Amino acid sequence: MQISERIMQLSPSATLAMSQKSAELKSAGIDVINMSVGEPDFNTPDHIKEAAKRAIDENFSRYTPVPGYMSLRKAISRKLKEENGLEFAPEQVVVGNGAKQELCNVVLATVNPGDEVIIPVPAWVSYVEMVKLAGGKVVTVHAGVEQNFKITPAQLEAAITPRTRLIMFNSPSNPTGAVYSREELKALAEVLGKHEQVLVLADEIYEHINFLGTELTSIASFPEVADRTVIINGVSKAYAMTGWRIGYMAGPLAVTKAVTKLQGQYTSGASSIAQKAAEAAYEGSQDCVREMCKAFLRRRDLIVKLAAEVPGWGINCPDGAFYLFPKVEKLLGKHTPDGQEIKTSGDYVMYLLNEAHVATVDGDAFCAPGYIRLSYALSDEEITSALGRIREATARLK
Ligand code: PMP
Ligand code: GLU
């Protein structure tokens, strides 16, 4: 059976694959703690679920407009104004099946084969693959734990060429939890301001999971890049709605139109019921968002404390999202009790899965071999138990 080159060169999603493996072990009766996939463990708030039930009863059951219900696009436009101080008309917003679809739409709609796309790494698993789908050339800019996983303006300047079309920027970051401060963003915006050919794709899906105590500053708020930034966001993380599949892009009208054309031939408008639920999320009380952030902060403090006791790990204190990204290079070259060498961070991840029954993700999938990712969107008890198991299993390496 012929499979296209396009798909043959695509890597499967490592986060989803590891989560699947963990589910399989669980169903075989093994007590696995799943720290692989990144999704809030909370239930969707009741007022949002009620809105979805009402939408079913009120027969919101037909095809939806391709870029989303106008009422939802208006709610998003209002949210961007009130929470972020950004001016995007409802016509500049496209709603789709999760932030993931809108990210991919924007890449496909703006990148020509051979165009360069800058990705600060470590970066979420899907960014590189989306650029590959578009035939673009990935240009990574590395920022390790030593620089708190944040790129510098000089690094950015050095990576930009006349062929640079896009930068995929994510703060708070998956997989590192890094959050750029207002000053740091301003400095990056100033660099980007000098290069008019570069479009900024700002993935702000973790904006509400920010422990700095300040509101998130969007890179779109700087005049240097305001008219060529596309915001990506959605309800998955802020409102614990990963399965509802609603995300959006907001950006220049030309990009909005291109994305709508693509979506119209590809998936059509997103689910009517899920859109009505998302509208309730944006229009209703935001107390649930703050409550969840508080819980994540408590868990962050817990995991950072416990992770400091794991031999061989190099960690920092993440300022947002719900991930810890330890450097595990010091463990490479050690041997398991039955004599297997841990050659890569991937070997270590498999060792932790088989010996400690804790599922994590290899940093390699985030363009950062030598690191691993742990999602701490779990109960305090599970975090404590998982880190205890990891510490013991790691201490057994010789
Ligand atoms: N961007 C980042 C950085 C993410 O971690 C995720 C996680 N799923 C997404 C986008 C996509 O989110 P969703 O498709 O669930 O809206
Ligand atoms: N963003 C989440 C993660 O990184 C969900 C899985 C995915 O879509 O890759 O684990």
GROMACS .gro file of C-alpha atoms and ligand atoms in nm:
model
  424
    1MET     CA    1   0.000   0.000   0.000
    2GLN     CA    2   0.149   0.334  -0.101
    3ILE     CA    3   0.153   0.595   0.172
    4SER     CA    4   0.240   0.948   0.063
    5GLU     CA    5   0.588   1.090   0.122
    6ARG     CA    6   0.416   1.365   0.316
    7ILE     CA    7   0.289   1.122   0.577
    8MET     CA    8   0.589   0.888   0.567
    9GLN     CA    9   0.817   1.168   0.685
   10LEU     CA   10   0.581   1.269   0.966
   11SER     CA   11   0.656   1.146   1.321
   12PRO     CA   12   0.366   1.022   1.533
   13SER     CA   13   0.278   1.239   1.834
   14ALA     CA   14   0.506   1.116   2.117
   15THR     CA   15   0.282   1.260   2.388
   16LEU     CA   16  -0.026   1.080   2.261
   17ALA     CA   17   0.174   0.759   2.193
   18MET     CA   18   0.311   0.747   2.549
   19SER     CA   19  -0.030   0.814   2.695
   20GLN     CA   20  -0.170   0.527   2.488
   21LYS     CA   21   0.106   0.294   2.610
   22SER     CA   22   0.033   0.394   2.968
   23ALA     CA   23  -0.341   0.321   2.916
   24GLU     CA   24  -0.257  -0.022   2.775
   25LEU     CA   25  -0.043  -0.112   3.078
   26LYS     CA   26  -0.319   0.014   3.306
   27SER     CA   27  -0.578  -0.204   3.137
   28ALA     CA   28  -0.341  -0.501   3.179
   29GLY     CA   29  -0.372  -0.441   3.554
   30ILE     CA   30  -0.043  -0.251   3.611
   31ASP     CA   31  -0.069   0.050   3.841
   32VAL     CA   32   0.085   0.311   3.610
   33ILE     CA   33   0.091   0.680   3.702
   34ASN     CA   34   0.050   0.874   3.379
   35MET     CA   35   0.262   1.189   3.372
   36SER     CA   36   0.291   1.178   2.994
   37VAL     CA   37  -0.003   1.356   2.837
   38GLY     CA   38  -0.061   1.721   2.919
   39GLU     CA   39  -0.420   1.772   3.019
   40PRO     CA   40  -0.590   1.913   3.326
   41ASP     CA   41  -0.727   1.640   3.553
   42PHE     CA   42  -1.028   1.855   3.652
   43ASN     CA   43  -1.378   1.809   3.517
   44THR     CA   44  -1.526   2.075   3.290
   45PRO     CA   45  -1.711   2.329   3.512
   46ASP     CA   46  -2.087   2.268   3.551
   47HIS     CA   47  -2.209   2.594   3.393
   48ILE     CA   48  -2.022   2.501   3.073
   49LYS     CA   49  -2.169   2.150   3.067
   50GLU     CA   50  -2.517   2.297   3.119
   51ALA     CA   51  -2.473   2.524   2.816
   52ALA     CA   52  -2.386   2.220   2.604
   53LYS     CA   53  -2.695   2.033   2.725
   54ARG     CA   54  -2.910   2.336   2.642
   55ALA     CA   55  -2.755   2.354   2.295
   56ILE     CA   56  -2.861   1.995   2.229
   57ASP     CA   57  -3.217   2.063   2.349
   58GLU     CA   58  -3.235   2.382   2.142
   59ASN     CA   59  -3.135   2.185   1.832
   60PHE     CA   60  -2.795   2.331   1.757
   61SER     CA   61  -2.744   2.031   1.538
   62ARG     CA   62  -2.675   2.168   1.189
   63TYR     CA   63  -2.351   2.248   1.009
   64THR     CA   64  -2.189   2.548   1.170
   65PRO     CA   65  -2.039   2.842   0.978
   66VAL     CA   66  -1.684   2.746   0.868
   67PRO     CA   67  -1.502   3.002   1.091
   68GLY     CA   68  -1.738   2.937   1.385
   69TYR     CA   69  -2.063   3.085   1.521
   70MET     CA   70  -2.050   3.464   1.510
   71SER     CA   71  -2.166   3.473   1.874
   72LEU     CA   72  -1.855   3.273   1.977
   73ARG     CA   73  -1.622   3.481   1.758
   74LYS     CA   74  -1.768   3.792   1.925
   75ALA     CA   75  -1.710   3.642   2.270
   76ILE     CA   76  -1.346   3.568   2.177
   77SER     CA   77  -1.298   3.917   2.034
   78ARG     CA   78  -1.431   4.061   2.362
   79LYS     CA   79  -1.206   3.831   2.566
   80LEU     CA   80  -0.899   3.942   2.371
   81LYS     CA   81  -0.990   4.307   2.433
   82GLU     CA   82  -1.082   4.278   2.799
   83GLU     CA   83  -0.820   4.028   2.917
   84ASN     CA   84  -0.531   4.102   2.683
   85GLY     CA   85  -0.594   4.458   2.563
   86LEU     CA   86  -0.581   4.336   2.200
   87GLU     CA   87  -0.801   4.463   1.917
   88PHE     CA   88  -0.919   4.179   1.696
   89ALA     CA   89  -1.259   4.216   1.527
   90PRO     CA   90  -1.480   3.902   1.535
   91GLU     CA   91  -1.412   3.871   1.158
   92GLN     CA   92  -1.042   3.820   1.240
   93VAL     CA   93  -1.117   3.511   1.451
   94VAL     CA   94  -1.145   3.152   1.323
   95VAL     CA   95  -1.268   2.876   1.554
   96GLY     CA   96  -1.165   2.517   1.485
   97ASN     CA   97  -1.110   2.172   1.632
   98GLY     CA   98  -0.867   2.274   1.901
   99ALA     CA   99  -0.567   2.505   1.904
  100LYS     CA  100  -0.383   2.222   1.729
  101GLN     CA  101  -0.594   2.253   1.414
  102GLU     CA  102  -0.568   2.631   1.409
  103LEU     CA  103  -0.188   2.618   1.451
  104CYS     CA  104  -0.160   2.376   1.162
  105ASN     CA  105  -0.403   2.583   0.954
  106VAL     CA  106  -0.194   2.895   0.999
  107VAL     CA  107   0.128   2.713   0.908
  108LEU     CA  108  -0.031   2.559   0.598
  109ALA     CA  109  -0.187   2.891   0.502
  110THR     CA  110   0.129   3.101   0.528
  111VAL     CA  111   0.439   2.886   0.469
  112ASN     CA  112   0.559   2.798   0.119
  113PRO     CA  113   0.792   2.505   0.053
  114GLY     CA  114   1.146   2.612   0.142
  115ASP     CA  115   1.039   2.898   0.371
  116GLU     CA  116   1.220   2.903   0.703
  117VAL     CA  117   1.025   2.873   1.027
  118ILE     CA  118   1.197   2.957   1.356
  119ILE     CA  119   1.108   2.735   1.649
  120PRO     CA  120   1.261   2.813   1.990
  121VAL     CA  121   1.331   2.474   2.148
  122PRO     CA  122   1.247   2.279   2.358
  123ALA     CA  123   0.911   2.309   2.182
  124TRP     CA  124   0.585   2.119   2.180
  125VAL     CA  125   0.599   1.800   1.972
  126SER     CA  126   0.365   1.909   1.693
  127TYR     CA  127   0.534   2.234   1.584
  128VAL     CA  128   0.813   2.071   1.382
  129GLU     CA  129   0.573   1.822   1.224
  130MET     CA  130   0.334   2.097   1.114
  131VAL     CA  131   0.618   2.280   0.941
  132LYS     CA  132   0.724   1.954   0.772
  133LEU     CA  133   0.367   1.910   0.642
  134ALA     CA  134   0.388   2.255   0.482
  135GLY     CA  135   0.727   2.174   0.327
  136GLY     CA  136   0.892   2.449   0.533
  137LYS     CA  137   1.245   2.439   0.672
  138VAL     CA  138   1.267   2.421   1.051
  139VAL     CA  139   1.525   2.650   1.213
  140THR     CA  140   1.557   2.567   1.582
  141VAL     CA  141   1.692   2.809   1.842
  142HIS     CA  142   1.809   2.629   2.155
  143ALA     CA  143   1.755   2.744   2.513
  144GLY     CA  144   1.844   2.489   2.782
  145VAL     CA  145   1.773   2.483   3.154
  146GLU     CA  146   2.087   2.699   3.210
  147GLN     CA  147   1.906   2.994   3.048
  148ASN     CA  148   1.570   2.905   3.201
  149PHE     CA  149   1.459   2.771   2.863
  150LYS     CA  150   1.420   3.122   2.717
  151ILE     CA  151   1.587   3.241   2.398
  152THR     CA  152   1.771   3.574   2.395
  153PRO     CA  153   1.720   3.861   2.146
  154ALA     CA  154   2.074   3.796   2.011
  155GLN     CA  155   1.991   3.430   1.943
  156LEU     CA  156   1.672   3.534   1.763
  157GLU     CA  157   1.850   3.797   1.555
  158ALA     CA  158   2.111   3.541   1.449
  159ALA     CA  159   1.845   3.294   1.335
  160ILE     CA  160   1.649   3.534   1.111
  161THR     CA  161   1.729   3.537   0.738
  162PRO     CA  162   1.549   3.690   0.438
  163ARG     CA  163   1.378   3.348   0.397
  164THR     CA  164   1.229   3.348   0.747
  165ARG     CA  165   0.852   3.344   0.716
  166LEU     CA  166   0.728   3.253   1.063
  167ILE     CA  167   0.829   3.215   1.426
  168MET     CA  168   0.631   2.970   1.641
  169PHE     CA  169   0.637   3.124   1.986
  170ASN     CA  170   0.487   2.962   2.295
  171SER     CA  171   0.470   3.125   2.639
  172PRO     CA  172   0.390   2.983   2.893
  173SER     CA  173   0.573   2.696   2.731
  174ASN     CA  174   0.500   2.333   2.677
  175PRO     CA  175   0.726   2.141   2.763
  176THR     CA  176   0.933   2.368   2.991
  177GLY     CA  177   0.686   2.587   3.179
  178ALA     CA  178   0.898   2.893   3.089
  179VAL     CA  179   0.711   3.227   3.090
  180TYR     CA  180   0.864   3.530   2.918
  181SER     CA  181   0.836   3.855   3.117
  182ARG     CA  182   0.707   4.177   2.963
  183GLU     CA  183   1.064   4.308   2.925
  184GLU     CA  184   1.184   3.988   2.761
  185LEU     CA  185   0.894   3.994   2.516
  186LYS     CA  186   0.956   4.359   2.433
  187ALA     CA  187   1.319   4.283   2.350
  188LEU     CA  188   1.214   3.998   2.118
  189ALA     CA  189   0.943   4.215   1.957
  190GLU     CA  190   1.207   4.481   1.887
  191VAL     CA  191   1.419   4.228   1.698
  192LEU     CA  192   1.117   4.097   1.505
  193GLY     CA  193   1.011   4.455   1.432
  194LYS     CA  194   1.318   4.493   1.211
  195HIS     CA  195   1.220   4.202   0.988
  196GLU     CA  196   0.889   4.271   0.818
  197GLN     CA  197   0.877   3.938   0.637
  198VAL     CA  198   0.834   3.747   0.964
  199LEU     CA  199   0.488   3.653   1.088
  200VAL     CA  200   0.461   3.577   1.462
  201LEU     CA  201   0.253   3.278   1.568
  202ALA     CA  202   0.191   3.328   1.941
  203ASP     CA  203   0.056   3.013   2.107
  204GLU     CA  204  -0.100   3.132   2.433
  205ILE     CA  205  -0.293   2.817   2.523
  206TYR     CA  206  -0.141   2.814   2.876
  207GLU     CA  207  -0.195   3.186   2.942
  208HIS     CA  208  -0.402   3.131   3.256
  209ILE     CA  209  -0.161   2.883   3.410
  210ASN     CA  210   0.094   3.147   3.502
  211PHE     CA  211   0.246   3.161   3.852
  212LEU     CA  212   0.423   3.495   3.818
  213GLY     CA  213   0.120   3.670   3.963
  214THR     CA  214   0.107   3.906   3.668
  215GLU     CA  215  -0.137   3.895   3.381
  216LEU     CA  216   0.012   3.742   3.068
  217THR     CA  217   0.156   3.997   2.831
  218SER     CA  218   0.094   3.895   2.473
  219ILE     CA  219   0.371   3.958   2.224
  220ALA     CA  220   0.091   4.099   2.005
  221SER     CA  221   0.065   4.396   2.242
  222PHE     CA  222   0.392   4.546   2.111
  223PRO     CA  223   0.342   4.784   1.817
  224GLU     CA  224   0.652   4.644   1.641
  225VAL     CA  225   0.466   4.319   1.564
  226ALA     CA  226   0.100   4.395   1.646
  227ASP     CA  227  -0.024   4.380   1.287
  228ARG     CA  228   0.162   4.061   1.197
  229THR     CA  229   0.096   3.843   1.499
  230VAL     CA  230  -0.149   3.553   1.496
  231ILE     CA  231  -0.276   3.453   1.840
  232ILE     CA  232  -0.355   3.088   1.908
  233ASN     CA  233  -0.563   2.992   2.208
  234GLY     CA  234  -0.855   2.773   2.310
  235VAL     CA  235  -1.056   2.624   2.592
  236SER     CA  236  -0.865   2.297   2.643
  237LYS     CA  237  -0.631   2.402   2.922
  238ALA     CA  238  -0.800   2.707   3.078
  239TYR     CA  239  -1.140   2.540   3.126
  240ALA     CA  240  -1.040   2.171   3.142
  241MET     CA  241  -1.205   2.099   2.806
  242THR     CA  242  -0.944   1.898   2.614
  243GLY     CA  243  -1.202   1.656   2.474
  244TRP     CA  244  -1.442   1.925   2.350
  245ARG     CA  245  -1.195   2.025   2.079
  246ILE     CA  246  -1.239   2.401   2.050
  247GLY     CA  247  -0.951   2.640   1.977
  248TYR     CA  248  -0.907   2.953   1.771
  249MET     CA  249  -0.674   3.181   1.580
  250ALA     CA  250  -0.698   3.560   1.570
  251GLY     CA  251  -0.483   3.752   1.327
  252PRO     CA  252  -0.456   3.964   1.014
  253LEU     CA  253  -0.766   3.942   0.793
  254ALA     CA  254  -0.570   3.792   0.502
  255VAL     CA  255  -0.459   3.501   0.722
  256THR     CA  256  -0.811   3.460   0.863
  257LYS     CA  257  -0.954   3.433   0.510
  258ALA     CA  258  -0.688   3.184   0.399
  259VAL     CA  259  -0.746   2.969   0.706
  260THR     CA  260  -1.124   2.979   0.651
  261LYS     CA  261  -1.077   2.864   0.291
  262LEU     CA  262  -0.857   2.574   0.406
  263GLN     CA  263  -1.093   2.476   0.686
  264GLY     CA  264  -1.390   2.490   0.447
  265GLN     CA  265  -1.236   2.221   0.228
  266TYR     CA  266  -1.095   2.016   0.508
  267THR     CA  267  -1.306   1.988   0.824
  268SER     CA  268  -1.588   2.249   0.799
  269GLY     CA  269  -1.694   2.438   1.110
  270ALA     CA  270  -1.627   2.286   1.454
  271SER     CA  271  -1.892   2.099   1.657
  272SER     CA  272  -2.205   2.306   1.726
  273ILE     CA  273  -2.246   2.175   2.082
  274ALA     CA  274  -1.881   2.228   2.175
  275GLN     CA  275  -1.893   2.584   2.035
  276LYS     CA  276  -2.193   2.667   2.254
  277ALA     CA  277  -2.005   2.525   2.554
  278ALA     CA  278  -1.698   2.735   2.467
  279GLU     CA  279  -1.916   3.046   2.445
  280ALA     CA  280  -2.038   2.979   2.800
  281ALA     CA  281  -1.676   2.938   2.910
  282TYR     CA  282  -1.579   3.283   2.775
  283GLU     CA  283  -1.900   3.458   2.883
  284GLY     CA  284  -1.937   3.303   3.230
  285SER     CA  285  -1.755   3.355   3.559
  286GLN     CA  286  -1.377   3.314   3.537
  287ASP     CA  287  -1.348   3.191   3.898
  288CYS     CA  288  -1.293   2.833   3.779
  289VAL     CA  289  -0.982   2.941   3.587
  290ARG     CA  290  -0.829   3.102   3.895
  291GLU     CA  291  -0.915   2.801   4.115
  292MET     CA  292  -0.743   2.561   3.875
  293CYS     CA  293  -0.436   2.784   3.852
  294LYS     CA  294  -0.413   2.787   4.231
  295ALA     CA  295  -0.417   2.406   4.238
  296PHE     CA  296  -0.146   2.390   3.969
  297LEU     CA  297   0.073   2.630   4.169
  298ARG     CA  298   0.046   2.410   4.478
  299ARG     CA  299   0.138   2.106   4.269
  300ARG     CA  300   0.427   2.291   4.104
  301ASP     CA  301   0.572   2.364   4.448
  302LEU     CA  302   0.527   2.000   4.546
  303ILE     CA  303   0.688   1.851   4.237
  304VAL     CA  304   0.983   2.094   4.240
  305LYS     CA  305   1.052   2.000   4.604
  306LEU     CA  306   1.033   1.625   4.532
  307ALA     CA  307   1.226   1.645   4.204
  308ALA     CA  308   1.522   1.807   4.384
  309GLU     CA  309   1.567   1.474   4.564
  310VAL     CA  310   1.598   1.265   4.246
  311PRO     CA  311   1.967   1.183   4.189
  312GLY     CA  312   2.116   1.315   3.864
  313TRP     CA  313   1.834   1.552   3.769
  314GLY     CA  314   1.893   1.918   3.680
  315ILE     CA  315   1.577   2.122   3.728
  316ASN     CA  316   1.457   2.481   3.736
  317CYS     CA  317   1.136   2.619   3.882
  318PRO     CA  318   0.878   2.650   3.603
  319ASP     CA  319   0.670   2.970   3.609
  320GLY     CA  320   0.368   2.837   3.420
  321ALA     CA  321   0.183   2.555   3.241
  322PHE     CA  322   0.189   2.218   3.424
  323TYR     CA  323   0.515   2.058   3.315
  324LEU     CA  324   0.855   1.993   3.467
  325PHE     CA  325   1.143   1.938   3.225
  326PRO     CA  326   1.441   1.786   3.409
  327LYS     CA  327   1.778   1.752   3.244
  328VAL     CA  328   1.884   1.389   3.287
  329GLU     CA  329   2.215   1.388   3.098
  330LYS     CA  330   2.407   1.292   3.413
  331LEU     CA  331   2.225   0.957   3.414
  332LEU     CA  332   2.332   0.863   3.063
  333GLY     CA  333   2.596   0.588   3.060
  334LYS     CA  334   2.464   0.434   3.384
  335HIS     CA  335   2.328   0.079   3.397
  336THR     CA  336   2.002  -0.072   3.517
  337PRO     CA  337   2.016  -0.339   3.790
  338ASP     CA  338   1.994  -0.606   3.515
  339GLY     CA  339   2.288  -0.458   3.327
  340GLN     CA  340   2.121  -0.255   3.047
  341GLU     CA  341   2.295   0.071   2.962
  342ILE     CA  342   2.086   0.391   2.972
  343LYS     CA  343   2.222   0.546   2.653
  344THR     CA  344   1.955   0.809   2.586
  345SER     CA  345   1.680   0.998   2.765
  346GLY     CA  346   1.444   0.767   2.572
  347ASP     CA  347   1.603   0.462   2.742
  348TYR     CA  348   1.554   0.634   3.078
  349VAL     CA  349   1.186   0.705   3.000
  350MET     CA  350   1.134   0.335   2.918
  351TYR     CA  351   1.319   0.234   3.235
  352LEU     CA  352   1.090   0.460   3.441
  353LEU     CA  353   0.783   0.314   3.272
  354ASN     CA  354   0.887  -0.049   3.320
  355GLU     CA  355   1.051  -0.023   3.663
  356ALA     CA  356   0.877   0.267   3.837
  357HIS     CA  357   0.549   0.240   3.644
  358VAL     CA  358   0.551   0.611   3.577
  359ALA     CA  359   0.487   0.732   3.221
  360THR     CA  360   0.685   1.040   3.112
  361VAL     CA  361   0.791   1.169   2.767
  362ASP     CA  362   1.141   1.170   2.613
  363GLY     CA  363   1.277   1.521   2.559
  364ASP     CA  364   1.387   1.414   2.214
  365ALA     CA  365   1.026   1.458   2.097
  366PHE     CA  366   1.054   1.826   2.199
  367CYS     CA  367   1.389   1.870   2.017
  368ALA     CA  368   1.571   1.839   2.349
  369PRO     CA  369   1.739   1.499   2.388
  370GLY     CA  370   1.887   1.455   2.736
  371TYR     CA  371   1.571   1.587   2.903
  372ILE     CA  372   1.238   1.429   2.997
  373ARG     CA  373   0.894   1.586   3.046
  374LEU     CA  374   0.659   1.523   3.336
  375SER     CA  375   0.304   1.658   3.342
  376TYR     CA  376   0.197   1.734   3.698
  377ALA     CA  377  -0.172   1.782   3.622
  378LEU     CA  378  -0.239   1.508   3.877
  379SER     CA  379  -0.350   1.488   4.240
  380ASP     CA  380  -0.099   1.568   4.516
  381GLU     CA  381  -0.107   1.200   4.618
  382GLU     CA  382  -0.023   1.080   4.267
  383ILE     CA  383   0.259   1.334   4.231
  384THR     CA  384   0.408   1.229   4.566
  385SER     CA  385   0.382   0.861   4.484
  386ALA     CA  386   0.521   0.903   4.128
  387LEU     CA  387   0.823   1.105   4.239
  388GLY     CA  388   0.891   0.854   4.518
  389ARG     CA  389   0.894   0.571   4.266
  390ILE     CA  390   1.113   0.768   4.025
  391ARG     CA  391   1.362   0.854   4.300
  392GLU     CA  392   1.394   0.491   4.406
  393ALA     CA  393   1.426   0.355   4.052
  394THR     CA  394   1.681   0.622   3.960
  395ALA     CA  395   1.886   0.553   4.272
  396ARG     CA  396   1.916   0.190   4.157
  397LEU     CA  397   2.103   0.294   3.841
  398LYS     CA  398   2.479   0.226   3.865
  399PMP     N1  399  -0.028   2.425   2.186
  399PMP     C1  400   0.038   2.371   2.290
  399PMP     C2  401   0.164   2.432   2.334
  399PMP     C3  402  -0.013   2.258   2.356
  399PMP     O1  403   0.051   2.205   2.457
  399PMP     C4  404  -0.133   2.201   2.311
  399PMP     C5  405  -0.178   2.078   2.383
  399PMP     N2  406  -0.271   2.005   2.341
  399PMP     C6  407  -0.198   2.262   2.201
  399PMP     C7  408  -0.142   2.372   2.142
  399PMP     C8  409  -0.325   2.209   2.142
  399PMP     O2  410  -0.435   2.220   2.227
  399PMP     P1  411  -0.580   2.183   2.179
  399PMP     O3  412  -0.572   2.131   2.041
  399PMP     O4  413  -0.630   2.081   2.276
  399PMP     O5  414  -0.659   2.310   2.187
  400GLU     N1  415  -0.060   1.920   2.449
  400GLU     C1  416  -0.072   1.801   2.525
  400GLU     C2  417   0.066   1.741   2.550
  400GLU     O1  418   0.163   1.800   2.514
  400GLU     C3  419  -0.171   1.707   2.466
  400GLU     C4  420  -0.123   1.600   2.373
  400GLU     C5  421  -0.097   1.650   2.237
  400GLU     O2  422  -0.191   1.702   2.175
  400GLU     O3  423   0.017   1.636   2.196
  400GLU     O4  424   0.075   1.638   2.610
   0.00000   0.00000   0.00000
